[in-house]
Amino acid sequence: MGESSAHFVCDIAKLQAYRHTLKKSSANRTAQANHSHHASVYSPLRILGTATGKVNVVSPVAPKIAWSIASAAEYQKLRSLFFSALAGLARRGYAIAPDEGLDLIHDFFVEAWPSMVERHDPRQARLSTYAYGAFIQFARARIVRLRRWGKQLDLPAPPETESDTETKLDVTRLRRAFDSLDQGDRDLLDARFAQGQSERELAKALGLTRYRVRERLVEALAGLVSRLQDKALAESSDWAIAVAIWRDGRSIADIAAAMKLTESQVRARKRRILEALTRVAPPSAEHARRDECLRNS
Amino acid sequence: MSTKLMTPLCALWQELTQSPNPSVIARARATPDILEHVEACPHCDELNPDNPEGVAAAYEVFAGKDGQAVAEDEDAFRLDASVARDVKSAVRELLLPQLPTRLAMQATWGELELYRGLDAIAMLAERESRDRVPRRVTLSSQQGLLAGDQCLARTELIKEIRVMTGADDANAASLFDWLVEAARSFPALFPGAIAAPSGAADVLLHVQPRLELEVDLSAQWSPARESGVMDVSGVREPSSRPRASAGRSARNP
């Protein structure tokens, strides 16, 4: 960890690695070294601090944000509080997987922290306590949306038996609707469903949070099914289901009840539609060009 | 996960996600490097617990001693409870995002107004079902509240909404129609009842006696209750924590 008289760069990864060298046995150090270096989409936030204690934050998705945190130790303590908040939320029905929870904490620091600090009145509560309450409010709302989008985007398991006789999908018409989307939406859907890139990979490529990637995917699918309906292409009940899921945001149970289908049938059709999206992908030569567009967009 | 790449920390994390029993949790808590490892390891990063208790255990391990101190922090309890008491944010952030998009967009009433309206219907359903076994009533946009041979007319329901919300006749009527439609999509809409679609446009309400008059909307509308099942276990805060409140306190300024 380098240090100058005017600034110190406190890279949390380096701080943690320093702690590792104090504690790890040589066997563990060897094992650690065997891991290829991997940074999650939200690599540890870099904190650039001054000797006076003010810190600036550098994040993969936000170039520079000014914070008021005294030290890296304070940041670690706040993170601990937020993990505790996530544990409490999980027990109250707002469970979110740890990898997404890490992203949530990162997003809070990047998006909500600056304005939260401005609003904080030290006469009412300590900053850490105020931050705890603010994080719960931030996280709870995000978890609700993430779960909903997750359900809209998940690929159901293949049905054990094909009891539904309607198996023909008009891929030509789907491609027409797909081609009428904005370039950005086309590239996103192509990358996610045709190329099979994960949300995390897309987030990294686009410099977005995973939350925002999921939101954009749902918006793109909603745009796609709206075009199917607008162009009177939605002749089959499959597209009615697509509209209900991605434009109207209705649950599988709701759709099944309304269309007098079983939930399994609705899931099977949803799967079929998502699989059809993989067939409207452009020829493989185009993929490299679109990858380039994604990186540059 | 490939055995070749598995380190002791990988193995510990895998155990924690798959079977978070007390001894595994204790070992994980005694391993301060586990968080940094999970963040950095491409394999562990994708392993997640598949139940809420496992998720909570993982976060408590990450929180370490600093996070455990939160359990003793009275200020944190107070803020936590105030978040739960916040009816407006519950309606805006928890209820509306879980409804079909079209319904959410149609909700042009204020958050408090919307909540007071639905609480009014919930209280009427509770009253009308009191003598019935099982406690079931049907909510109908056309007819009102049907409890066996008894019927509380639509006009009476709208009048109750008007009184509780201060809305005019037209707004109260549209709110009532909206609530009936919303309940078909969201079983946990009404405190003290589980809703299910009935027929083409009605709603069957299974009423359960409220354990408390005050409602924790954060629990009532949690995503874990999307099926509407009344699962109070694990939802209650420890008794030393302040009680959250909504409903009555929102209604009575």
Coordinates of C-alpha atoms in Angstrom, one line a residue:
Chain A
M1 CA 0.0 0.0 0.0
G2 CA 1.7 3.1 -1.2
E3 CA 1.4 6.4 0.7
S4 CA 2.5 9.9 -0.1
S5 CA 2.5 12.9 2.1
A6 CA -0.6 14.4 0.4
H7 CA -2.6 11.4 -0.6
F8 CA -3.0 7.8 0.2
V9 CA -4.5 5.3 -2.1
C10 CA -6.4 2.7 -0.1
D11 CA -7.3 -0.1 -2.4
I12 CA -9.4 -2.4 -0.3
A13 CA -8.1 -5.4 -2.1
K14 CA -4.6 -4.5 -1.2
L15 CA -5.6 -3.8 2.4
Q16 CA -7.2 -7.3 2.6
A17 CA -4.2 -8.9 0.9
Y18 CA -2.0 -7.2 3.5
R19 CA -4.1 -8.8 6.2
H20 CA -3.8 -12.1 4.5
T21 CA 0.0 -12.1 4.6
L22 CA -0.1 -11.6 8.3
K23 CA -2.3 -14.6 8.9
K24 CA -2.1 -17.1 6.1
S25 CA 0.0 -20.2 6.3
S26 CA 2.3 -20.9 3.4
A27 CA 0.0 -23.7 2.2
N28 CA -2.9 -21.3 2.0
R29 CA -0.9 -18.6 0.3
T30 CA 0.0 -21.2 -2.3
A31 CA -3.6 -22.1 -2.7
Q32 CA -4.6 -18.4 -3.1
A33 CA -1.9 -17.9 -5.7
N34 CA -3.5 -20.7 -7.7
H35 CA -6.7 -18.7 -8.2
S36 CA -6.6 -16.7 -11.4
H37 CA -7.2 -13.1 -10.6
H38 CA -10.9 -12.5 -10.8
A39 CA -12.6 -9.3 -10.0
S40 CA -16.4 -9.4 -9.7
V41 CA -18.2 -6.8 -11.7
Y42 CA -18.1 -4.7 -8.6
S43 CA -14.5 -4.9 -7.8
P44 CA -13.8 -3.5 -4.4
L45 CA -14.4 0.2 -4.4
R46 CA -11.2 2.1 -4.5
I47 CA -10.9 4.8 -2.0
L48 CA -8.6 7.7 -2.6
G49 CA -8.1 9.5 0.6
T50 CA -6.3 12.4 1.9
A51 CA -4.4 12.8 5.1
T52 CA -7.3 15.0 6.4
G53 CA -9.7 12.1 6.0
K54 CA -11.9 13.1 3.1
V55 CA -12.2 10.3 0.6
N56 CA -13.0 10.0 -3.1
V57 CA -14.5 6.8 -4.4
V58 CA -13.7 5.2 -7.7
S59 CA -16.0 2.5 -8.9
P60 CA -16.2 0.5 -12.0
V61 CA -19.6 2.1 -12.9
A62 CA -19.0 5.6 -11.6
P63 CA -15.7 7.3 -12.3
K64 CA -15.4 9.4 -9.2
I65 CA -17.7 10.2 -6.3
A66 CA -16.8 12.3 -3.4
W67 CA -17.7 10.8 0.0
S68 CA -17.4 11.8 3.5
I69 CA -16.0 8.8 5.1
A70 CA -13.1 9.0 7.5
S71 CA -11.3 6.0 6.5
A72 CA -11.3 2.6 4.9
A73 CA -12.0 1.2 8.3
E74 CA -15.2 3.2 8.5
Y75 CA -16.2 1.9 5.1
Q76 CA -15.6 -1.6 6.3
K77 CA -17.8 -1.0 9.3
L78 CA -20.6 0.4 7.2
R79 CA -20.4 -2.6 5.0
S80 CA -20.7 -4.9 8.0
L81 CA -23.8 -2.9 9.1
F82 CA -25.4 -3.4 5.7
F83 CA -24.7 -7.1 5.7
S84 CA -26.5 -7.3 9.0
A85 CA -29.4 -5.3 7.4
L86 CA -29.5 -7.8 4.6
A87 CA -29.6 -10.7 7.1
G88 CA -32.6 -9.1 8.8
L89 CA -34.3 -8.5 5.5
A90 CA -33.8 -12.1 4.4
R91 CA -35.6 -13.3 7.5
R92 CA -38.5 -10.9 6.8
G93 CA -39.1 -12.2 3.3
Y94 CA -36.7 -10.0 1.4
A95 CA -34.0 -12.6 0.8
I96 CA -31.5 -11.8 -1.9
A97 CA -28.5 -14.0 -2.9
P98 CA -25.1 -13.0 -1.5
D99 CA -23.7 -12.2 -4.9
E100 CA -26.5 -9.8 -5.6
G101 CA -26.3 -8.5 -2.0
L102 CA -22.7 -7.5 -2.6
D103 CA -23.9 -5.6 -5.7
L104 CA -26.6 -4.0 -3.8
I105 CA -24.2 -2.6 -1.2
H106 CA -22.0 -1.3 -4.0
D107 CA -25.0 0.3 -5.7
F108 CA -26.0 2.0 -2.5
F109 CA -22.6 3.6 -2.0
V110 CA -22.5 4.7 -5.6
E111 CA -26.0 5.9 -6.1
A112 CA -27.6 6.8 -2.7
W113 CA -24.7 7.6 -0.4
P114 CA -23.9 11.2 -1.5
S115 CA -27.5 12.5 -1.2
M116 CA -28.0 10.5 2.0
V117 CA -25.0 12.2 3.6
E118 CA -26.5 15.6 2.5
R119 CA -29.8 14.8 4.2
H120 CA -28.3 13.4 7.4
D121 CA -28.8 15.5 10.5
P122 CA -26.3 14.5 13.1
R123 CA -28.6 15.9 15.9
Q124 CA -31.1 13.2 15.0
A125 CA -28.9 10.1 14.8
R126 CA -25.3 8.9 14.2
L127 CA -24.3 8.7 10.5
S128 CA -23.9 4.9 10.7
T129 CA -27.4 4.5 12.2
Y130 CA -29.0 6.8 9.7
A131 CA -27.1 5.0 6.9
Y132 CA -28.5 1.7 8.3
G133 CA -32.1 2.9 7.9
A134 CA -31.4 4.4 4.5
F135 CA -29.9 1.2 3.3
I136 CA -32.8 -0.9 4.4
Q137 CA -35.2 1.4 2.5
F138 CA -32.9 1.3 -0.6
A139 CA -32.4 -2.4 -0.5
R140 CA -36.0 -3.4 0.2
A141 CA -37.3 -1.5 -2.9
R142 CA -34.5 -2.9 -5.0
I143 CA -35.0 -6.5 -3.8
V144 CA -38.7 -6.3 -4.8
R145 CA -37.9 -5.2 -8.3
L146 CA -35.0 -7.6 -8.7
R147 CA -37.2 -10.5 -7.8
R148 CA -39.9 -9.5 -10.1
W149 CA -37.5 -9.0 -13.0
G150 CA -35.7 -12.2 -12.2
K151 CA -39.0 -14.0 -12.6
Q152 CA -39.7 -12.3 -15.9
L153 CA -36.3 -13.1 -17.2
D154 CA -35.7 -16.6 -15.9
L155 CA -35.7 -19.5 -18.4
P156 CA -38.1 -22.2 -17.0
A157 CA -36.9 -25.8 -16.9
P158 CA -37.9 -27.9 -19.9
P159 CA -41.2 -29.6 -19.3
E160 CA -41.1 -33.3 -18.6
T161 CA -43.9 -34.0 -21.1
E162 CA -45.0 -31.9 -24.0
S163 CA -48.8 -31.9 -23.3
D164 CA -49.4 -28.7 -25.3
T165 CA -50.1 -29.3 -29.0
E166 CA -49.2 -25.8 -30.1
T167 CA -45.6 -26.1 -31.1
K168 CA -45.2 -23.9 -34.1
L169 CA -43.8 -20.4 -33.6
D170 CA -43.4 -18.0 -36.5
V171 CA -39.8 -17.1 -36.2
T172 CA -39.9 -14.9 -39.3
R173 CA -42.4 -12.6 -37.7
L174 CA -40.5 -12.6 -34.5
R175 CA -37.4 -11.6 -36.4
R176 CA -39.3 -8.7 -38.1
A177 CA -40.4 -7.4 -34.7
F178 CA -36.9 -7.9 -33.4
D179 CA -35.3 -6.0 -36.2
S180 CA -37.7 -3.0 -35.6
L181 CA -36.3 -2.5 -32.1
D182 CA -33.6 0.1 -31.3
Q183 CA -30.1 -1.0 -32.0
G184 CA -29.2 -0.9 -28.3
D185 CA -32.2 -3.2 -27.4
R186 CA -31.4 -5.6 -30.2
D187 CA -27.8 -5.8 -29.1
L188 CA -28.8 -6.4 -25.5
L189 CA -31.3 -9.1 -26.3
D190 CA -29.0 -10.7 -28.8
A191 CA -26.1 -10.8 -26.3
R192 CA -28.3 -12.2 -23.5
F193 CA -30.4 -14.7 -25.3
A194 CA -28.6 -15.6 -28.5
Q195 CA -25.1 -15.5 -27.3
G196 CA -25.9 -16.5 -23.7
Q197 CA -23.9 -13.8 -22.0
S198 CA -24.8 -13.6 -18.3
E199 CA -26.2 -10.5 -16.7
R200 CA -22.9 -10.0 -14.9
E201 CA -20.9 -10.2 -18.2
L202 CA -23.3 -7.7 -19.8
A203 CA -23.0 -5.4 -16.8
K204 CA -19.3 -5.4 -17.1
A205 CA -19.3 -4.9 -20.9
L206 CA -21.8 -2.0 -20.7
G207 CA -20.4 -0.4 -17.5
L208 CA -23.8 -0.7 -15.8
T209 CA -25.0 -2.1 -12.6
R210 CA -26.6 -5.6 -12.8
Y211 CA -29.8 -4.0 -11.6
R212 CA -29.8 -1.7 -14.6
V213 CA -29.0 -4.5 -17.0
R214 CA -32.0 -6.5 -15.7
E215 CA -34.2 -3.4 -16.0
R216 CA -33.1 -2.8 -19.5
L217 CA -33.7 -6.5 -20.5
V218 CA -37.2 -6.4 -19.2
E219 CA -37.8 -3.1 -21.0
A220 CA -36.4 -4.5 -24.3
L221 CA -38.6 -7.6 -24.0
A222 CA -41.6 -5.3 -23.3
G223 CA -40.8 -3.3 -26.4
L224 CA -40.5 -6.5 -28.5
V225 CA -43.8 -7.9 -27.5
S226 CA -45.5 -4.5 -27.9
R227 CA -44.3 -4.5 -31.5
L228 CA -45.7 -8.0 -32.0
Q229 CA -49.0 -6.8 -30.9
D230 CA -48.9 -3.4 -32.8
K231 CA -48.1 -5.2 -36.0
A232 CA -50.9 -7.6 -35.5
L233 CA -48.4 -10.4 -35.4
A234 CA -49.6 -11.8 -32.1
E235 CA -51.9 -14.4 -33.5
S236 CA -51.0 -17.3 -31.2
S237 CA -51.6 -17.6 -27.5
D238 CA -47.8 -17.8 -27.1
W239 CA -47.5 -14.1 -27.9
A240 CA -50.5 -13.2 -25.6
I241 CA -48.5 -14.9 -22.9
A242 CA -45.4 -12.9 -23.9
V243 CA -47.3 -9.7 -23.7
A244 CA -48.7 -10.6 -20.3
I245 CA -45.3 -11.5 -18.9
W246 CA -43.1 -8.7 -20.3
R247 CA -45.4 -5.8 -21.1
D248 CA -48.0 -6.2 -18.5
G249 CA -45.8 -7.7 -15.8
R250 CA -48.3 -10.3 -14.7
S251 CA -47.3 -13.4 -12.7
I252 CA -47.4 -16.9 -14.0
A253 CA -50.2 -17.8 -11.7
D254 CA -52.2 -14.8 -12.8
I255 CA -51.7 -15.6 -16.5
A256 CA -52.6 -19.3 -16.0
A257 CA -55.9 -18.3 -14.2
A258 CA -56.8 -15.8 -16.9
M259 CA -56.0 -18.1 -19.9
K260 CA -57.3 -21.2 -18.2
L261 CA -54.0 -23.0 -18.5
T262 CA -51.9 -24.7 -15.9
E263 CA -48.8 -22.9 -14.6
S264 CA -46.6 -25.6 -16.1
Q265 CA -48.1 -24.8 -19.5
V266 CA -47.5 -21.1 -19.1
R267 CA -43.9 -21.8 -18.1
A268 CA -43.4 -24.1 -21.0
R269 CA -44.6 -21.5 -23.5
K270 CA -42.4 -18.8 -21.9
R271 CA -39.5 -21.1 -22.3
R272 CA -40.4 -21.7 -26.0
I273 CA -40.6 -17.9 -26.6
L274 CA -37.2 -17.3 -25.0
E275 CA -35.7 -20.1 -27.0
A276 CA -37.2 -18.6 -30.2
L277 CA -35.2 -15.5 -29.5
T278 CA -32.0 -17.5 -29.9
R279 CA -33.1 -18.3 -33.5
V280 CA -33.5 -14.7 -34.6
A281 CA -29.9 -13.9 -33.9
P282 CA -27.9 -12.7 -36.9
P283 CA -25.3 -14.9 -38.6
S284 CA -22.3 -15.6 -36.5
A285 CA -20.1 -13.2 -38.5
E286 CA -22.3 -10.4 -37.1
H287 CA -21.6 -11.4 -33.5
A288 CA -18.1 -10.0 -33.5
R289 CA -19.4 -6.7 -34.8
R290 CA -22.1 -6.6 -32.3
D291 CA -19.7 -7.4 -29.5
E292 CA -17.7 -4.4 -30.6
C293 CA -20.8 -2.2 -30.7
L294 CA -21.7 -3.3 -27.1
R295 CA -18.2 -2.5 -25.9
N296 CA -18.3 0.9 -27.5
S297 CA -21.9 1.8 -26.6
Chain B
M1 CA -17.1 -27.0 -8.5
S2 CA -13.9 -28.6 -9.7
T3 CA -12.1 -30.3 -6.8
K4 CA -8.8 -29.3 -8.3
L5 CA -9.5 -25.6 -7.6
M6 CA -11.3 -26.0 -4.3
T7 CA -9.5 -24.4 -1.4
P8 CA -10.5 -24.8 2.2
L9 CA -12.3 -21.5 2.0
C10 CA -14.2 -22.7 -1.1
A11 CA -15.2 -25.9 0.8
L12 CA -16.3 -23.8 3.8
W13 CA -18.5 -21.5 1.6
Q14 CA -20.0 -24.4 -0.2
E15 CA -20.9 -26.0 3.1
L16 CA -22.4 -22.7 4.3
T17 CA -24.6 -22.3 1.3
Q18 CA -25.7 -25.9 1.2
S19 CA -26.2 -26.8 4.8
P20 CA -25.9 -23.9 7.2
N21 CA -26.0 -25.8 10.5
P22 CA -24.7 -24.1 13.7
S23 CA -21.2 -25.7 13.5
V24 CA -20.7 -24.6 9.9
I25 CA -21.9 -21.1 10.8
A26 CA -19.6 -21.0 13.7
R27 CA -16.6 -22.1 11.6
A28 CA -17.4 -19.5 9.0
R29 CA -17.7 -16.7 11.6
A30 CA -14.3 -17.7 12.9
T31 CA -12.9 -17.2 9.3
P32 CA -12.6 -13.5 8.8
D33 CA -11.3 -13.9 5.3
I34 CA -14.3 -15.6 3.9
L35 CA -15.9 -12.5 2.6
E36 CA -12.9 -11.4 0.6
H37 CA -12.5 -14.9 -0.7
V38 CA -16.2 -15.1 -1.9
E39 CA -15.8 -11.7 -3.6
A40 CA -12.7 -12.7 -5.4
C41 CA -13.3 -16.4 -6.2
P42 CA -15.1 -17.0 -9.5
H43 CA -16.6 -20.2 -8.3
C44 CA -17.8 -19.2 -4.9
D45 CA -19.2 -16.0 -6.2
E46 CA -21.8 -18.1 -8.1
L47 CA -22.8 -20.4 -5.2
N48 CA -25.7 -19.1 -3.3
P49 CA -27.9 -20.5 -0.4
D50 CA -31.3 -21.6 -1.6
N51 CA -33.4 -20.7 1.4
P52 CA -33.9 -17.5 3.4
E53 CA -32.3 -18.8 6.6
G54 CA -29.2 -19.8 4.7
V55 CA -29.1 -16.4 3.1
A56 CA -29.4 -14.7 6.4
A57 CA -26.7 -16.9 7.9
A58 CA -24.3 -16.0 5.1
Y59 CA -24.9 -12.3 5.6
E60 CA -24.4 -12.6 9.3
V61 CA -21.0 -14.3 8.6
F62 CA -20.1 -11.4 6.3
A63 CA -21.2 -8.9 8.9
G64 CA -18.8 -10.2 11.5
K65 CA -18.5 -8.6 14.9
D66 CA -19.3 -5.1 13.7
G67 CA -22.6 -6.3 12.2
Q68 CA -23.5 -8.2 15.3
A69 CA -23.3 -5.0 17.3
V70 CA -26.3 -3.8 15.3
A71 CA -28.5 -6.3 17.2
E72 CA -27.7 -4.3 20.3
D73 CA -28.2 -0.9 18.8
E74 CA -31.4 0.8 19.9
D75 CA -31.1 3.5 17.4
A76 CA -31.0 1.0 14.6
F77 CA -34.1 -0.6 15.9
R78 CA -35.9 2.7 15.9
L79 CA -35.0 3.4 12.4
D80 CA -35.8 -0.1 11.3
A81 CA -39.3 0.3 12.8
S82 CA -39.8 3.7 11.3
V83 CA -39.1 2.3 7.9
A84 CA -41.7 -0.4 8.6
R85 CA -44.2 2.3 9.7
D86 CA -43.8 4.3 6.6
V87 CA -47.1 3.6 4.7
K88 CA -46.3 5.8 1.8
S89 CA -43.0 4.1 1.0
A90 CA -44.5 0.7 1.5
V91 CA -47.3 1.4 -1.0
R92 CA -44.9 3.0 -3.5
E93 CA -41.9 0.6 -3.1
L94 CA -43.4 -2.7 -2.1
L95 CA -47.0 -2.9 -3.3
L96 CA -47.1 -1.1 -6.6
P97 CA -44.0 -2.8 -8.1
Q98 CA -45.5 -6.2 -7.4
L99 CA -48.7 -5.5 -9.3
P100 CA -49.2 -5.9 -13.0
T101 CA -47.9 -2.8 -14.8
R102 CA -51.2 -1.6 -16.0
L103 CA -52.7 -1.7 -12.5
A104 CA -49.7 0.1 -11.0
M105 CA -50.0 2.8 -13.7
Q106 CA -53.7 3.2 -12.9
A107 CA -53.0 3.9 -9.2
T108 CA -53.4 7.7 -9.4
W109 CA -54.5 8.1 -5.8
G110 CA -52.1 9.2 -3.1
E111 CA -50.3 6.4 -1.2
L112 CA -52.1 7.1 2.0
E113 CA -55.4 7.3 0.3
L114 CA -54.9 4.0 -1.4
Y115 CA -53.9 2.3 1.8
R116 CA -56.8 3.7 3.8
G117 CA -59.1 2.5 1.1
L118 CA -57.8 -1.0 1.1
D119 CA -57.8 -1.1 4.9
A120 CA -61.4 0.0 4.9
I121 CA -62.3 -3.0 2.7
A122 CA -60.2 -5.3 4.9
M123 CA -62.0 -4.2 8.0
L124 CA -65.4 -4.7 6.5
A125 CA -64.5 -8.1 5.3
E126 CA -63.3 -9.0 8.8
R127 CA -66.6 -7.8 10.3
E128 CA -68.9 -9.5 7.8
S129 CA -67.0 -12.8 8.1
R130 CA -67.1 -13.0 11.8
D131 CA -70.0 -15.3 12.1
R132 CA -69.1 -17.5 9.2
V133 CA -67.3 -20.8 9.3
P134 CA -65.0 -20.9 7.3
R135 CA -64.5 -17.2 7.3
R136 CA -64.9 -16.5 3.6
V137 CA -66.5 -13.7 1.8
T138 CA -66.7 -12.7 -1.9
L139 CA -65.8 -9.3 -3.1
S140 CA -67.5 -8.2 -6.2
S141 CA -67.2 -5.0 -8.2
Q142 CA -70.8 -5.3 -9.2
Q143 CA -72.5 -6.4 -6.1
G144 CA -70.3 -5.5 -3.1
L145 CA -69.3 -7.9 -0.3
L146 CA -71.1 -11.2 -0.3
A147 CA -71.2 -13.3 2.9
G148 CA -73.4 -16.3 2.4
D149 CA -77.0 -14.9 2.1
Q150 CA -75.9 -11.5 3.3
C151 CA -74.8 -8.8 1.0
L152 CA -73.1 -5.5 1.8
A153 CA -73.9 -3.4 -1.2
R154 CA -71.3 -1.9 -3.4
T155 CA -72.6 1.6 -2.5
E156 CA -71.9 0.9 1.2
L157 CA -68.4 -0.2 0.4
I158 CA -67.8 2.9 -1.7
K159 CA -69.3 5.1 1.1
E160 CA -66.9 3.5 3.6
I161 CA -63.9 4.2 1.3
R162 CA -65.2 7.8 0.9
V163 CA -65.3 8.3 4.6
M164 CA -61.9 6.8 5.3
T165 CA -60.1 8.5 2.5
G166 CA -61.9 11.8 2.0
A167 CA -62.2 11.1 -1.7
D168 CA -65.3 12.0 -3.7
D169 CA -67.8 9.5 -5.0
A170 CA -66.1 9.0 -8.4
N171 CA -62.7 8.5 -6.9
A172 CA -63.9 6.2 -4.2
A173 CA -65.8 4.1 -6.8
S174 CA -62.8 3.8 -9.1
L175 CA -60.5 2.9 -6.1
F176 CA -62.9 0.2 -5.1
D177 CA -62.9 -1.3 -8.6
W178 CA -59.2 -1.1 -8.7
L179 CA -58.8 -2.9 -5.3
V180 CA -61.0 -5.7 -6.5
E181 CA -58.9 -6.1 -9.7
A182 CA -55.6 -5.8 -7.8
A183 CA -56.6 -8.4 -5.3
R184 CA -57.0 -10.9 -8.1
S185 CA -53.3 -10.5 -8.9
F186 CA -51.9 -10.0 -5.4
P187 CA -53.2 -12.4 -2.8
A188 CA -51.7 -10.5 0.1
L189 CA -53.2 -7.2 -0.7
F190 CA -55.6 -6.9 2.2
P191 CA -54.2 -7.2 5.7
G192 CA -56.0 -10.1 7.5
A193 CA -57.1 -11.8 4.4
I194 CA -55.8 -14.0 1.6
A195 CA -57.4 -13.2 -1.8
A196 CA -58.0 -15.5 -4.7
P197 CA -59.7 -14.9 -8.1
S198 CA -63.3 -16.1 -8.1
G199 CA -65.2 -16.3 -11.4
A200 CA -64.5 -13.8 -14.2
A201 CA -64.1 -10.7 -12.0
D202 CA -64.7 -11.4 -8.3
V203 CA -62.4 -12.1 -5.4
L204 CA -62.7 -14.7 -2.7
L205 CA -61.3 -13.5 0.6
H206 CA -60.2 -16.0 3.2
V207 CA -60.3 -13.9 6.3
Q208 CA -58.0 -14.7 9.3
P209 CA -58.2 -13.0 12.6
R210 CA -55.5 -10.5 12.9
L211 CA -52.9 -11.2 15.6
E212 CA -52.5 -7.5 16.0
L213 CA -54.5 -4.5 14.9
E214 CA -51.3 -2.9 13.7
V215 CA -49.8 -4.2 10.4
D216 CA -46.2 -4.4 9.4
L217 CA -46.6 -3.6 5.8
S218 CA -43.1 -4.6 5.1
A219 CA -44.0 -8.2 6.2
Q220 CA -47.6 -8.1 4.7
W221 CA -46.3 -7.3 1.3
S222 CA -43.0 -9.0 1.3
P223 CA -42.1 -10.9 -1.9
A224 CA -42.0 -14.1 0.1
R225 CA -45.7 -13.9 0.6
E226 CA -46.6 -13.7 -3.1
S227 CA -48.9 -16.8 -2.6
G228 CA -50.7 -15.0 0.2
V229 CA -49.9 -17.6 2.8
M230 CA -50.0 -16.2 6.3
D231 CA -46.6 -17.1 7.5
V232 CA -45.9 -15.2 10.7
S233 CA -43.0 -17.4 11.8
G234 CA -39.7 -15.8 11.2
V235 CA -41.4 -12.5 10.4
R236 CA -41.7 -11.2 14.0
E237 CA -38.9 -9.0 15.3
P238 CA -37.5 -10.0 18.7
S239 CA -39.8 -8.7 21.5
S240 CA -37.2 -6.1 22.6
R241 CA -37.6 -4.3 19.3
P242 CA -40.1 -1.5 18.9
R243 CA -43.3 -2.6 17.2
A244 CA -44.0 -1.3 13.6
S245 CA -47.5 0.1 13.0
A246 CA -49.6 1.0 10.1
G247 CA -53.2 1.0 9.3
R248 CA -54.9 2.4 12.4
S249 CA -52.2 5.0 13.0
A250 CA -52.2 6.0 9.4
R251 CA -56.0 6.4 9.5
N252 CA -56.2 8.3 12.7
P253 CA -54.0 11.4 12.4

